[in-house]
mmCIF file of N, CA and C in Angstrom:
data_model
loop_
_atom_site.group_PDB
_atom_site.id
_atom_site.type_symbol
_atom_site.label_atom_id
_atom_site.label_comp_id
_atom_site.label_asym_id
_atom_site.label_seq_id
_atom_site.Cartn_x
_atom_site.Cartn_y
_atom_site.Cartn_z
ATOM 1 N N MET A 180 0.769 8.251 12.239
ATOM 2 C CA MET A 180 1.417 7.287 11.342
ATOM 3 C C MET A 180 1.428 7.876 9.932
ATOM 4 N N ASP A 181 2.545 7.767 9.270
ATOM 5 C CA ASP A 181 2.650 8.264 7.907
ATOM 6 C C ASP A 181 2.026 7.272 6.931
ATOM 7 N N LEU A 182 1.846 7.703 5.691
ATOM 8 C CA LEU A 182 1.187 6.869 4.686
ATOM 9 C C LEU A 182 1.976 5.602 4.387
ATOM 10 N N GLN A 183 3.277 5.735 4.299
ATOM 11 C CA GLN A 183 4.136 4.584 4.020
ATOM 12 C C GLN A 183 4.009 3.558 5.144
ATOM 13 N N GLY A 184 4.012 4.003 6.383
ATOM 14 C CA GLY A 184 3.878 3.117 7.525
ATOM 15 C C GLY A 184 2.513 2.457 7.579
ATOM 16 N N LEU A 185 1.473 3.194 7.186
ATOM 17 C CA LEU A 185 0.122 2.640 7.168
ATOM 18 C C LEU A 185 0.009 1.489 6.184
ATOM 19 N N VAL A 186 0.494 1.689 4.968
ATOM 20 C CA VAL A 186 0.424 0.638 3.945
ATOM 21 C C VAL A 186 1.253 -0.566 4.370
ATOM 22 N N GLU A 187 2.427 -0.323 4.911
ATOM 23 C CA GLU A 187 3.295 -1.420 5.354
ATOM 24 C C GLU A 187 2.635 -2.204 6.488
ATOM 25 N N TYR A 188 2.027 -1.515 7.428
ATOM 26 C CA TYR A 188 1.357 -2.163 8.561
ATOM 27 C C TYR A 188 0.223 -3.073 8.079
ATOM 28 N N ILE A 189 -0.609 -2.553 7.184
ATOM 29 C CA ILE A 189 -1.737 -3.343 6.672
ATOM 30 C C ILE A 189 -1.224 -4.557 5.907
ATOM 31 N N ALA A 190 -0.257 -4.343 5.028
ATOM 32 C CA ALA A 190 0.249 -5.439 4.192
ATOM 33 C C ALA A 190 0.917 -6.521 5.034
ATOM 34 N N ARG A 191 1.686 -6.142 6.036
ATOM 35 C CA ARG A 191 2.367 -7.131 6.882
ATOM 36 C C ARG A 191 1.378 -8.035 7.616
ATOM 37 N N HIS A 192 0.194 -7.514 7.920
ATOM 38 C CA HIS A 192 -0.796 -8.320 8.619
ATOM 39 C C HIS A 192 -1.655 -9.155 7.675
ATOM 40 N N LEU A 193 -1.523 -8.950 6.380
ATOM 41 C CA LEU A 193 -2.285 -9.727 5.401
ATOM 42 C C LEU A 193 -1.507 -10.916 4.842
ATOM 43 N N VAL A 194 -0.198 -10.813 4.782
ATOM 44 C CA VAL A 194 0.618 -11.795 4.077
ATOM 45 C C VAL A 194 1.173 -12.860 5.018
ATOM 46 N N GLN A 195 1.679 -13.946 4.410
ATOM 47 C CA GLN A 195 2.314 -15.006 5.182
ATOM 48 C C GLN A 195 3.807 -14.767 5.356
ATOM 49 N N SER A 196 4.390 -13.948 4.498
ATOM 50 C CA SER A 196 5.822 -13.622 4.575
ATOM 51 C C SER A 196 6.002 -12.122 4.806
ATOM 52 N N PRO A 197 5.785 -11.656 6.041
ATOM 53 C CA PRO A 197 5.870 -10.209 6.277
ATOM 54 C C PRO A 197 7.263 -9.621 6.078
ATOM 55 N N GLN A 198 8.302 -10.454 6.120
ATOM 56 C CA GLN A 198 9.655 -9.937 5.932
ATOM 57 C C GLN A 198 9.897 -9.501 4.482
ATOM 58 N N HIS A 199 9.045 -9.917 3.543
ATOM 59 C CA HIS A 199 9.201 -9.543 2.141
ATOM 60 C C HIS A 199 8.400 -8.298 1.761
ATOM 61 N N VAL A 200 7.716 -7.700 2.708
ATOM 62 C CA VAL A 200 6.916 -6.510 2.428
ATOM 63 C C VAL A 200 7.813 -5.278 2.434
ATOM 64 N N SER A 201 7.711 -4.474 1.386
ATOM 65 C CA SER A 201 8.428 -3.202 1.349
ATOM 66 C C SER A 201 7.560 -2.168 0.643
ATOM 67 N N VAL A 202 7.661 -0.947 1.096
ATOM 68 C CA VAL A 202 6.900 0.146 0.516
ATOM 69 C C VAL A 202 7.871 1.266 0.175
ATOM 70 N N LYS A 203 7.839 1.691 -1.080
ATOM 71 C CA LYS A 203 8.689 2.788 -1.537
ATOM 72 C C LYS A 203 7.789 3.986 -1.840
ATOM 73 N N MET A 204 8.153 5.126 -1.309
ATOM 74 C CA MET A 204 7.348 6.326 -1.504
ATOM 75 C C MET A 204 8.114 7.338 -2.336
ATOM 76 N N THR A 205 7.465 7.850 -3.379
ATOM 77 C CA THR A 205 8.016 8.943 -4.169
ATOM 78 C C THR A 205 7.003 10.078 -4.135
ATOM 79 N N GLU A 206 7.511 11.280 -4.063
ATOM 80 C CA GLU A 206 6.626 12.436 -3.907
ATOM 81 C C GLU A 206 6.998 13.510 -4.912
ATOM 82 N N SER A 207 5.991 13.997 -5.629
ATOM 83 C CA SER A 207 6.196 15.131 -6.516
ATOM 84 C C SER A 207 5.419 16.315 -5.934
ATOM 85 N N SER A 208 5.171 17.323 -6.717
ATOM 86 C CA SER A 208 4.569 18.544 -6.187
ATOM 87 C C SER A 208 3.217 18.313 -5.523
ATOM 88 N N ASN A 209 2.332 17.529 -6.150
ATOM 89 C CA ASN A 209 1.025 17.304 -5.547
ATOM 90 C C ASN A 209 0.568 15.849 -5.598
ATOM 91 N N VAL A 210 1.471 14.925 -5.914
ATOM 92 C CA VAL A 210 1.117 13.507 -6.001
ATOM 93 C C VAL A 210 2.136 12.677 -5.219
ATOM 94 N N ILE A 211 1.623 11.792 -4.395
ATOM 95 C CA ILE A 211 2.457 10.838 -3.666
ATOM 96 C C ILE A 211 2.179 9.467 -4.258
ATOM 97 N N THR A 212 3.238 8.751 -4.635
ATOM 98 C CA THR A 212 3.100 7.403 -5.172
ATOM 99 C C THR A 212 3.722 6.419 -4.195
ATOM 100 N N LEU A 213 2.935 5.429 -3.808
ATOM 101 C CA LEU A 213 3.398 4.373 -2.917
ATOM 102 C C LEU A 213 3.460 3.079 -3.712
ATOM 103 N N GLN A 214 4.632 2.457 -3.732
ATOM 104 C CA GLN A 214 4.812 1.190 -4.438
ATOM 105 C C GLN A 214 4.969 0.084 -3.404
ATOM 106 N N LEU A 215 4.001 -0.813 -3.368
ATOM 107 C CA LEU A 215 3.997 -1.914 -2.417
ATOM 108 C C LEU A 215 4.528 -3.165 -3.100
ATOM 109 N N ARG A 216 5.535 -3.771 -2.496
ATOM 110 C CA ARG A 216 6.101 -5.020 -3.010
ATOM 111 C C ARG A 216 5.940 -6.103 -1.953
ATOM 112 N N VAL A 217 5.450 -7.262 -2.399
ATOM 113 C CA VAL A 217 5.286 -8.426 -1.523
ATOM 114 C C VAL A 217 5.843 -9.645 -2.242
ATOM 115 N N ALA A 218 5.963 -10.751 -1.521
ATOM 116 C CA ALA A 218 6.416 -11.999 -2.134
ATOM 117 C C ALA A 218 5.392 -12.431 -3.187
ATOM 118 N N PRO A 219 5.842 -13.086 -4.256
ATOM 119 C CA PRO A 219 4.912 -13.512 -5.311
ATOM 120 C C PRO A 219 3.755 -14.369 -4.800
ATOM 121 N N ASP A 220 4.002 -15.195 -3.801
ATOM 122 C CA ASP A 220 2.936 -16.045 -3.263
ATOM 123 C C ASP A 220 1.887 -15.244 -2.499
ATOM 124 N N ASP A 221 2.241 -14.079 -2.019
ATOM 125 C CA ASP A 221 1.334 -13.266 -1.218
ATOM 126 C C ASP A 221 0.601 -12.203 -2.024
ATOM 127 N N ARG A 222 0.904 -12.079 -3.281
ATOM 128 C CA ARG A 222 0.301 -11.036 -4.097
ATOM 129 C C ARG A 222 -1.227 -11.135 -4.114
ATOM 130 N N GLY A 223 -1.738 -12.354 -4.208
ATOM 131 C CA GLY A 223 -3.190 -12.552 -4.218
ATOM 132 C C GLY A 223 -3.839 -12.159 -2.907
ATOM 133 N N ARG A 224 -3.140 -12.347 -1.812
ATOM 134 C CA ARG A 224 -3.680 -11.966 -0.500
ATOM 135 C C ARG A 224 -3.813 -10.452 -0.372
ATOM 136 N N VAL A 225 -2.899 -9.726 -0.964
ATOM 137 C CA VAL A 225 -2.933 -8.269 -0.877
ATOM 138 C C VAL A 225 -3.955 -7.689 -1.849
ATOM 139 N N ILE A 226 -4.113 -8.311 -3.005
ATOM 140 C CA ILE A 226 -5.071 -7.818 -3.991
ATOM 141 C C ILE A 226 -6.497 -8.206 -3.599
ATOM 142 N N GLY A 227 -6.675 -9.440 -3.166
ATOM 143 C CA GLY A 227 -7.995 -9.891 -2.747
ATOM 144 C C GLY A 227 -8.868 -10.302 -3.914
ATOM 145 N N LYS A 228 -9.968 -10.913 -3.580
ATOM 146 C CA LYS A 228 -10.909 -11.408 -4.593
ATOM 147 C C LYS A 228 -11.554 -10.219 -5.309
ATOM 148 N N GLY A 229 -11.327 -10.134 -6.591
ATOM 149 C CA GLY A 229 -11.880 -9.030 -7.364
ATOM 150 C C GLY A 229 -11.243 -7.686 -7.049
ATOM 151 N N GLY A 230 -10.096 -7.699 -6.367
ATOM 152 C CA GLY A 230 -9.403 -6.464 -6.035
ATOM 153 C C GLY A 230 -9.995 -5.728 -4.850
ATOM 154 N N ARG A 231 -10.801 -6.395 -4.060
ATOM 155 C CA ARG A 231 -11.486 -5.730 -2.943
ATOM 156 C C ARG A 231 -10.522 -5.225 -1.874
ATOM 157 N N ILE A 232 -9.537 -6.034 -1.514
ATOM 158 C CA ILE A 232 -8.598 -5.609 -0.471
ATOM 159 C C ILE A 232 -7.737 -4.456 -0.976
ATOM 160 N N ALA A 233 -7.284 -4.551 -2.219
ATOM 161 C CA ALA A 233 -6.473 -3.471 -2.795
ATOM 162 C C ALA A 233 -7.273 -2.174 -2.843
ATOM 163 N N ASN A 234 -8.529 -2.248 -3.237
ATOM 164 C CA ASN A 234 -9.358 -1.043 -3.288
ATOM 165 C C ASN A 234 -9.604 -0.481 -1.889
ATOM 166 N N ALA A 235 -9.775 -1.344 -0.906
ATOM 167 C CA ALA A 235 -9.969 -0.887 0.472
ATOM 168 C C ALA A 235 -8.703 -0.186 0.977
ATOM 169 N N MET A 236 -7.539 -0.748 0.659
ATOM 170 C CA MET A 236 -6.284 -0.108 1.057
ATOM 171 C C MET A 236 -6.137 1.249 0.385
ATOM 172 N N ARG A 237 -6.506 1.333 -0.886
ATOM 173 C CA ARG A 237 -6.425 2.617 -1.601
ATOM 174 C C ARG A 237 -7.356 3.647 -0.958
ATOM 175 N N THR A 238 -8.551 3.215 -0.562
ATOM 176 C CA THR A 238 -9.492 4.119 0.087
ATOM 177 C C THR A 238 -8.928 4.638 1.400
ATOM 178 N N LEU A 239 -8.345 3.761 2.207
ATOM 179 C CA LEU A 239 -7.749 4.183 3.471
ATOM 180 C C LEU A 239 -6.611 5.180 3.258
ATOM 181 N N VAL A 240 -5.802 4.932 2.246
ATOM 182 C CA VAL A 240 -4.676 5.834 1.960
ATOM 183 C C VAL A 240 -5.193 7.190 1.486
ATOM 184 N N HIS A 241 -6.251 7.191 0.665
ATOM 185 C CA HIS A 241 -6.824 8.459 0.196
ATOM 186 C C HIS A 241 -7.374 9.269 1.367
ATOM 187 N N VAL A 242 -8.048 8.591 2.294
ATOM 188 C CA VAL A 242 -8.600 9.281 3.459
ATOM 189 C C VAL A 242 -7.483 9.825 4.339
ATOM 190 N N ALA A 243 -6.443 9.026 4.552
ATOM 191 C CA ALA A 243 -5.328 9.463 5.383
ATOM 192 C C ALA A 243 -4.588 10.643 4.755
ATOM 193 N N ALA A 244 -4.571 10.707 3.426
ATOM 194 C CA ALA A 244 -3.852 11.777 2.742
ATOM 195 C C ALA A 244 -4.706 13.014 2.531
ATOM 196 N N ALA A 245 -5.974 12.938 2.831
ATOM 197 C CA ALA A 245 -6.865 14.070 2.572
ATOM 198 C C ALA A 245 -6.429 15.326 3.322
ATOM 199 N N ARG A 246 -5.880 15.160 4.513
ATOM 200 C CA ARG A 246 -5.475 16.341 5.281
ATOM 201 C C ARG A 246 -4.214 16.999 4.732
ATOM 202 N N THR A 247 -3.448 16.293 3.902
ATOM 203 C CA THR A 247 -2.256 16.903 3.315
ATOM 204 C C THR A 247 -2.572 17.690 2.052
ATOM 205 N N GLY A 248 -3.733 17.432 1.452
ATOM 206 C CA GLY A 248 -4.104 18.110 0.225
ATOM 207 C C GLY A 248 -3.428 17.570 -1.009
ATOM 208 N N LYS A 249 -2.853 16.374 -0.903
ATOM 209 C CA LYS A 249 -2.169 15.762 -2.046
ATOM 210 C C LYS A 249 -2.916 14.523 -2.499
ATOM 211 N N ARG A 250 -2.730 14.161 -3.763
ATOM 212 C CA ARG A 250 -3.292 12.938 -4.300
ATOM 213 C C ARG A 250 -2.325 11.795 -4.001
ATOM 214 N N VAL A 251 -2.884 10.602 -3.823
ATOM 215 C CA VAL A 251 -2.057 9.431 -3.513
ATOM 216 C C VAL A 251 -2.407 8.319 -4.475
ATOM 217 N N ASN A 252 -1.378 7.673 -5.006
ATOM 218 C CA ASN A 252 -1.536 6.486 -5.842
ATOM 219 C C ASN A 252 -0.861 5.314 -5.128
ATOM 220 N N LEU A 253 -1.584 4.213 -5.003
ATOM 221 C CA LEU A 253 -1.020 2.994 -4.420
ATOM 222 C C LEU A 253 -0.879 1.974 -5.533
ATOM 223 N N GLU A 254 0.356 1.562 -5.781
ATOM 224 C CA GLU A 254 0.652 0.565 -6.814
ATOM 225 C C GLU A 254 1.143 -0.701 -6.141
ATOM 226 N N ILE A 255 0.571 -1.831 -6.530
ATOM 227 C CA ILE A 255 1.016 -3.124 -6.015
ATOM 228 C C ILE A 255 1.876 -3.759 -7.089
ATOM 229 N N MET A 256 3.148 -3.915 -6.782
ATOM 230 C CA MET A 256 4.119 -4.398 -7.767
ATOM 231 C C MET A 256 4.202 -5.919 -7.727
#
């Protein structure tokens, strides 16, 4: 599974409106940026209390990207 698919899969299972989940990936020489967009009502579900869910998602993405040798940034829009 690619990084974009991983973030989309996790987010779709967290929110109440999975049809509003979208992930845009941009890649430069050594940095991959993933922009996660969800419905405004679901933003809190993806971020979590104190940002715990967002940090857990970032950790998973960093681990998944470790084999590519690139840095990954996950932005929740």
